[in-house]
Coordinates of C-alpha atoms in Angstrom, one line a residue:
M1 CA -8.9 30.4 68.2
R2 CA -8.0 26.4 69.1
G3 CA -10.4 24.0 67.8
V4 CA -12.5 27.0 66.0
L5 CA -10.7 28.2 63.1
E6 CA -9.5 26.6 60.0
L7 CA -6.5 28.0 58.1
P8 CA -5.5 28.1 54.6
S9 CA -2.2 26.0 54.2
D10 CA 0.3 28.8 53.6
L11 CA -0.6 29.6 57.3
L12 CA -0.3 26.4 58.9
P13 CA 3.2 26.7 59.9
V14 CA 1.7 29.9 62.3
Q15 CA -0.7 27.5 63.6
E16 CA 2.1 24.8 64.8
T17 CA 4.2 27.9 66.4
M18 CA 0.4 28.4 67.8
V19 CA 0.2 24.9 68.8
D20 CA 3.7 24.7 70.5
A21 CA 3.2 28.2 72.6
L22 CA -0.3 27.1 74.0
A23 CA 1.4 24.0 74.8
R24 CA 3.9 25.2 76.7
V25 CA 1.6 28.0 78.4
E26 CA -0.4 25.2 79.9
G27 CA 2.9 23.8 81.7
V28 CA 3.6 27.0 82.9
F29 CA 0.5 27.8 84.0
D30 CA -0.2 24.4 85.9
R31 CA 3.2 24.6 87.5
A32 CA 2.3 28.6 88.3
V33 CA -0.7 27.0 90.5
E34 CA 0.6 23.8 92.2
N35 CA -0.3 23.7 95.6
D36 CA 0.9 21.2 97.9
L37 CA -2.4 21.2 100.0
P38 CA -4.3 18.3 98.5
P39 CA -7.9 20.3 98.9
V40 CA -6.2 23.1 97.2
A41 CA -4.6 21.5 94.6
K42 CA -7.8 19.2 93.8
L43 CA -9.5 22.7 93.2
C44 CA -7.1 23.9 91.0
A45 CA -7.5 20.6 88.8
H46 CA -11.1 21.5 88.3
V47 CA -10.4 25.0 87.3
E48 CA -8.0 23.5 84.6
R49 CA -11.1 22.3 82.7
Y50 CA -12.4 25.7 82.1
R51 CA -10.0 26.3 79.3
G52 CA -11.5 26.8 76.3
K53 CA -10.2 28.6 73.0
M54 CA -7.1 30.0 75.1
L55 CA -8.0 33.2 73.1
R56 CA -5.8 35.5 75.5
P57 CA -2.6 33.3 75.3
A58 CA -3.0 32.8 71.5
L59 CA -3.0 36.7 71.4
V60 CA 0.0 37.0 73.4
T61 CA 1.7 34.7 70.8
L62 CA 0.2 36.0 67.5
F63 CA 1.1 39.8 68.4
G64 CA 4.5 38.4 69.2
L65 CA 5.1 36.9 65.8
A66 CA 3.1 40.0 64.0
T67 CA 4.8 42.5 65.7
R68 CA 7.9 42.4 63.6
E69 CA 9.5 40.0 60.8
G70 CA 11.3 37.1 62.4
A71 CA 10.2 37.5 66.0
D72 CA 10.6 34.7 68.3
I73 CA 8.6 33.1 70.8
G74 CA 10.2 32.8 74.2
H75 CA 10.0 32.6 77.8
A76 CA 8.5 35.7 78.2
H77 CA 5.2 35.2 75.4
D78 CA 4.7 31.7 77.4
V79 CA 5.0 33.5 80.8
L80 CA 2.6 36.5 79.6
G81 CA 0.0 34.1 77.8
A82 CA 0.0 32.2 81.2
V83 CA -0.4 35.1 82.9
C84 CA -3.5 36.2 81.2
E85 CA -5.6 32.9 81.1
M86 CA -4.9 32.9 84.4
V87 CA -6.6 36.3 85.0
H88 CA -9.8 35.0 83.0
M89 CA -10.1 31.9 84.6
A90 CA -10.5 34.0 87.7
T91 CA -13.1 36.1 86.7
L92 CA -14.9 33.1 84.8
V93 CA -15.1 31.3 88.4
H94 CA -15.9 34.6 90.0
D95 CA -18.6 35.0 87.3
D96 CA -20.0 31.8 87.9
V97 CA -20.7 32.8 91.6
L98 CA -22.4 36.0 90.6
D99 CA -25.0 34.4 87.9
D100 CA -25.6 31.3 90.1
A101 CA -24.2 29.4 87.2
D102 CA -24.1 25.7 87.3
L103 CA -22.5 24.8 83.6
R104 CA -19.2 25.7 82.7
R105 CA -17.3 24.0 79.5
R106 CA -20.4 21.5 79.5
G107 CA -19.2 20.5 83.2
A108 CA -20.6 21.6 86.7
T109 CA -19.0 24.9 87.9
L110 CA -17.0 25.0 90.7
N111 CA -19.5 26.7 92.6
S112 CA -22.2 24.3 92.2
L113 CA -19.8 21.7 93.2
R114 CA -18.4 23.1 96.2
G115 CA -20.1 26.5 97.2
N116 CA -20.0 30.0 96.6
E117 CA -17.3 30.5 99.6
E118 CA -14.5 28.0 98.0
A119 CA -15.0 29.3 94.4
V120 CA -14.3 33.0 95.7
I121 CA -11.1 32.2 97.2
L122 CA -9.8 30.0 94.5
G123 CA -10.7 33.2 92.1
D124 CA -8.6 35.0 94.4
Y125 CA -5.9 32.3 94.4
L126 CA -5.6 32.5 90.7
I127 CA -5.1 36.2 90.8
A128 CA -2.5 36.3 93.5
S129 CA -0.9 33.3 91.0
A130 CA -1.1 35.8 87.8
Y131 CA 0.7 38.3 89.4
A132 CA 3.5 36.3 91.4
L133 CA 4.0 34.3 87.7
C134 CA 4.3 37.7 86.2
S135 CA 6.6 39.3 88.6
S136 CA 9.0 36.6 87.8
L137 CA 9.8 38.5 84.7
N138 CA 12.7 40.6 85.3
D139 CA 10.6 43.6 83.8
P140 CA 8.1 45.6 85.7
G141 CA 5.9 46.9 82.6
P142 CA 4.0 43.6 82.6
S143 CA 3.0 43.8 86.0
R144 CA 1.7 47.3 86.1
L145 CA -0.1 46.4 83.0
I146 CA -1.8 43.3 84.8
G147 CA -2.2 45.4 87.7
A148 CA -4.1 48.0 86.2
T149 CA -6.2 45.8 84.1
S150 CA -7.4 44.1 87.0
R151 CA -8.7 47.3 88.5
V152 CA -10.6 48.0 85.6
L153 CA -12.2 44.5 85.2
C154 CA -13.2 44.9 88.7
S155 CA -14.6 48.1 88.5
G156 CA -16.6 46.9 85.2
E157 CA -18.1 44.2 87.4
L158 CA -19.1 46.9 89.8
L159 CA -20.6 48.9 86.9
Q160 CA -22.7 46.1 85.6
L161 CA -23.7 44.8 89.3
H162 CA -25.0 48.3 89.6
H163 CA -27.3 48.8 86.5
R164 CA -28.9 45.5 87.7
D165 CA -32.5 45.5 87.1
D166 CA -31.9 48.6 85.3
L167 CA -34.5 48.4 82.7
S168 CA -33.2 52.0 81.6
L169 CA -29.7 51.1 80.6
D170 CA -28.1 52.8 77.4
E171 CA -25.9 51.5 75.0
A172 CA -23.2 54.0 75.8
T173 CA -23.2 52.4 79.3
Y174 CA -23.3 48.7 78.3
F175 CA -20.8 49.3 75.9
E176 CA -18.6 50.6 78.4
I177 CA -19.3 47.4 80.5
L178 CA -18.2 45.3 77.8
R179 CA -15.0 47.1 77.3
M180 CA -14.1 47.3 81.2
K181 CA -15.0 43.8 81.6
T182 CA -13.9 41.7 78.4
G183 CA -12.3 44.4 76.2
V184 CA -9.4 45.6 78.6
L185 CA -7.8 41.9 79.1
I186 CA -8.1 41.0 75.5
A187 CA -6.5 44.2 74.8
A188 CA -3.5 43.6 77.7
S189 CA -2.8 40.2 75.8
C190 CA -2.5 41.8 72.5
Q191 CA -0.2 44.6 74.1
L192 CA 2.0 42.0 76.3
G193 CA 2.6 40.1 72.9
V194 CA 4.0 43.4 71.2
H195 CA 5.8 44.5 74.8
A196 CA 7.7 41.1 74.5
S197 CA 8.7 41.2 70.9
G198 CA 9.8 44.9 71.6
G199 CA 7.4 46.7 69.5
T200 CA 6.9 50.1 69.2
E201 CA 4.1 52.6 70.8
E202 CA 2.2 52.8 67.7
Q203 CA 1.6 49.0 67.8
D204 CA 1.1 49.0 71.4
R205 CA -1.6 51.6 70.9
A206 CA -2.8 49.5 67.9
A207 CA -3.2 46.3 69.9
V208 CA -5.3 48.1 72.1
T209 CA -8.0 49.0 69.6
F210 CA -7.4 45.7 68.1
G211 CA -8.2 44.1 71.4
E212 CA -11.0 46.2 72.8
R213 CA -12.8 46.1 69.7
L214 CA -12.5 42.9 69.3
G215 CA -13.3 42.3 73.0
I216 CA -16.6 44.2 72.5
A217 CA -17.8 42.3 69.4
F218 CA -16.9 38.7 71.2
Q219 CA -19.0 39.8 74.5
I220 CA -22.2 41.3 71.8
Q221 CA -21.8 37.5 70.7
D222 CA -21.8 35.7 73.8
D223 CA -24.5 37.8 75.0
L224 CA -26.6 36.8 72.0
L225 CA -25.8 32.9 72.6
D226 CA -26.8 33.6 76.0
L227 CA -30.1 35.0 74.9
G228 CA -30.7 32.7 72.0
G229 CA -28.5 29.3 72.4
S230 CA -29.1 26.2 74.3
E231 CA -26.7 24.4 77.0
A232 CA -26.1 21.6 74.6
T233 CA -24.9 23.9 72.1
V234 CA -23.5 27.0 74.1
G235 CA -21.7 24.6 76.8
K236 CA -22.9 26.5 79.6
S237 CA -25.6 28.0 81.7
V238 CA -27.9 29.8 79.5
H239 CA -30.4 32.6 79.9
K240 CA -28.5 34.0 82.8
D241 CA -28.8 37.6 81.5
I242 CA -32.4 37.9 81.8
E243 CA -32.4 36.0 85.0
K244 CA -30.0 38.2 86.7
G245 CA -31.7 41.5 85.1
K246 CA -28.6 42.5 83.2
L247 CA -30.0 44.2 79.8
T248 CA -28.0 43.3 76.7
L249 CA -27.5 45.2 73.3
P250 CA -30.4 43.3 71.5
L251 CA -33.2 44.2 74.3
I252 CA -31.5 47.6 74.9
H253 CA -31.9 48.1 70.9
H254 CA -35.7 46.7 71.1
L255 CA -36.7 49.2 74.0
R256 CA -35.1 52.2 72.4
S257 CA -36.9 51.0 68.9
A258 CA -40.1 49.6 69.8
P259 CA -43.5 51.4 69.5
A260 CA -44.8 52.4 73.3
A261 CA -47.2 49.6 73.5
R262 CA -45.0 46.7 72.3
R263 CA -42.2 48.5 74.5
A264 CA -44.6 48.5 77.5
R265 CA -45.3 44.9 77.0
T266 CA -41.8 44.2 77.0
L267 CA -41.1 45.9 80.2
E268 CA -44.1 44.2 81.7
V269 CA -42.6 41.0 80.9
L270 CA -39.1 41.7 81.9
R271 CA -40.1 42.5 85.4
S272 CA -42.3 39.6 85.6
I273 CA -39.3 37.3 85.4
A274 CA -38.3 35.4 88.6
G275 CA -35.8 32.4 88.8
G276 CA -35.1 32.3 85.1
P277 CA -37.5 32.6 82.1
D278 CA -39.6 29.9 80.8
E279 CA -40.1 28.8 77.5
A280 CA -43.1 31.0 76.8
T281 CA -41.3 34.3 77.8
L282 CA -38.1 33.4 76.1
A283 CA -40.9 32.9 72.9
D284 CA -42.4 36.3 73.4
L285 CA -39.1 38.0 74.0
R286 CA -37.9 36.6 70.5
A287 CA -40.7 37.6 68.9
A288 CA -40.5 40.8 70.3
L289 CA -36.8 40.9 69.3
D290 CA -37.7 40.1 65.6
E291 CA -40.3 42.9 65.5
T292 CA -37.6 45.6 66.0
G293 CA -34.5 43.8 64.1
S294 CA -32.8 43.9 67.3
I295 CA -30.9 40.5 67.0
D296 CA -29.6 41.4 63.6
A297 CA -28.8 45.1 65.0
A298 CA -26.5 43.5 67.3
R299 CA -24.8 41.0 64.9
D300 CA -24.1 44.1 62.6
R301 CA -22.7 46.1 65.5
A302 CA -20.7 43.1 66.3
R303 CA -19.3 43.1 62.7
H304 CA -18.7 46.8 62.8
D305 CA -16.2 46.2 65.9
V306 CA -14.5 43.5 64.0
E307 CA -13.7 45.6 61.3
E308 CA -12.4 48.6 63.2
A309 CA -10.0 45.7 64.9
T310 CA -9.0 44.8 61.5
R311 CA -8.2 48.0 60.6
A312 CA -6.0 48.4 63.4
L313 CA -3.4 46.0 62.3
K314 CA -2.1 48.3 59.6
A315 CA 0.4 49.7 62.2
F316 CA 1.8 45.6 61.6
P317 CA 4.2 44.6 58.7
S318 CA 2.4 42.1 56.3
T319 CA 3.2 38.6 58.0
P320 CA 1.3 35.3 58.4
A321 CA 0.6 36.1 61.7
K322 CA -1.3 39.4 60.8
R323 CA -3.5 37.1 58.5
V324 CA -4.3 34.8 61.3
L325 CA -5.1 37.6 63.2
E326 CA -7.6 38.9 60.6
L327 CA -9.1 35.5 60.4
M328 CA -9.7 35.3 64.2
A329 CA -11.3 38.4 64.4
R330 CA -13.4 37.6 62.0
A331 CA -14.5 34.1 63.6
V332 CA -15.4 36.0 66.7
V333 CA -19.2 37.1 64.9
D334 CA -19.5 33.4 63.2
R335 CA -19.0 31.4 66.5
A336 CA -22.0 28.9 68.0
F337 CA -20.0 28.5 71.5

């Protein structure tokens, strides 16, 4: 992950390949969203600041390299990396609207600057641009996968909205939301890298497992950062899950594990929150989570999913790219932003 992962010296050639590929992906992305209308062009220029680690294009590249010895990263990989990043950035724009978020990548969100209407339509513009770019390849497979993935992403968001303020949300439903909202696009990125390098069906299935498990671990860590991080460290608005009535794994674990009196008190605190938690409320919730070991339990689950992800890589030959994927997966649960 760009700016996060430190690699040993023998893996630096893979890093150089990734750096070059991601630079090309940025170029493909920028050309694909170009617009002659100045207001649209200005919005697109602003949303380009949402780029962060570029995890999804990096996975397209790495799985392209890992699929077979001597695999080359070419135009198809670059296009598919840009497509995945476009879909991801569209979801970020829409998520900021849904969460009333003011901060993203340490800068103002589009909705806070220009309003929800423009933000929603720009997210749609990015999705449409992703489909147009994907269809430029003489291969219908990726377009079908991106279409199916986008449907699951929207379904996951609708499922989460349905369970807002649901203080009885169970872990099974929570994990399904994570799989649908985060895991499927990461899995599609892995699959597209395999596809562009002519991989096998076994490798495609392994890519799905890796991507979904990694996505769930990534989102658990994101939820932990939202709960316990600060805007200065995380670089985006925090405590939005609690404010919007979204139960995440630490609270689900706590409500399941706590003695009746402690559980009743936590439920009372959660029901009383309006307009975002204050410091006293956050301190009370953190103390409650410490009592039941719920933060550690969530971290343990994230580590479990990472191990499941790395085990799936046995379908790929032993290459430097595969080693980078293993290191990348383990870095997910250690990140602070």
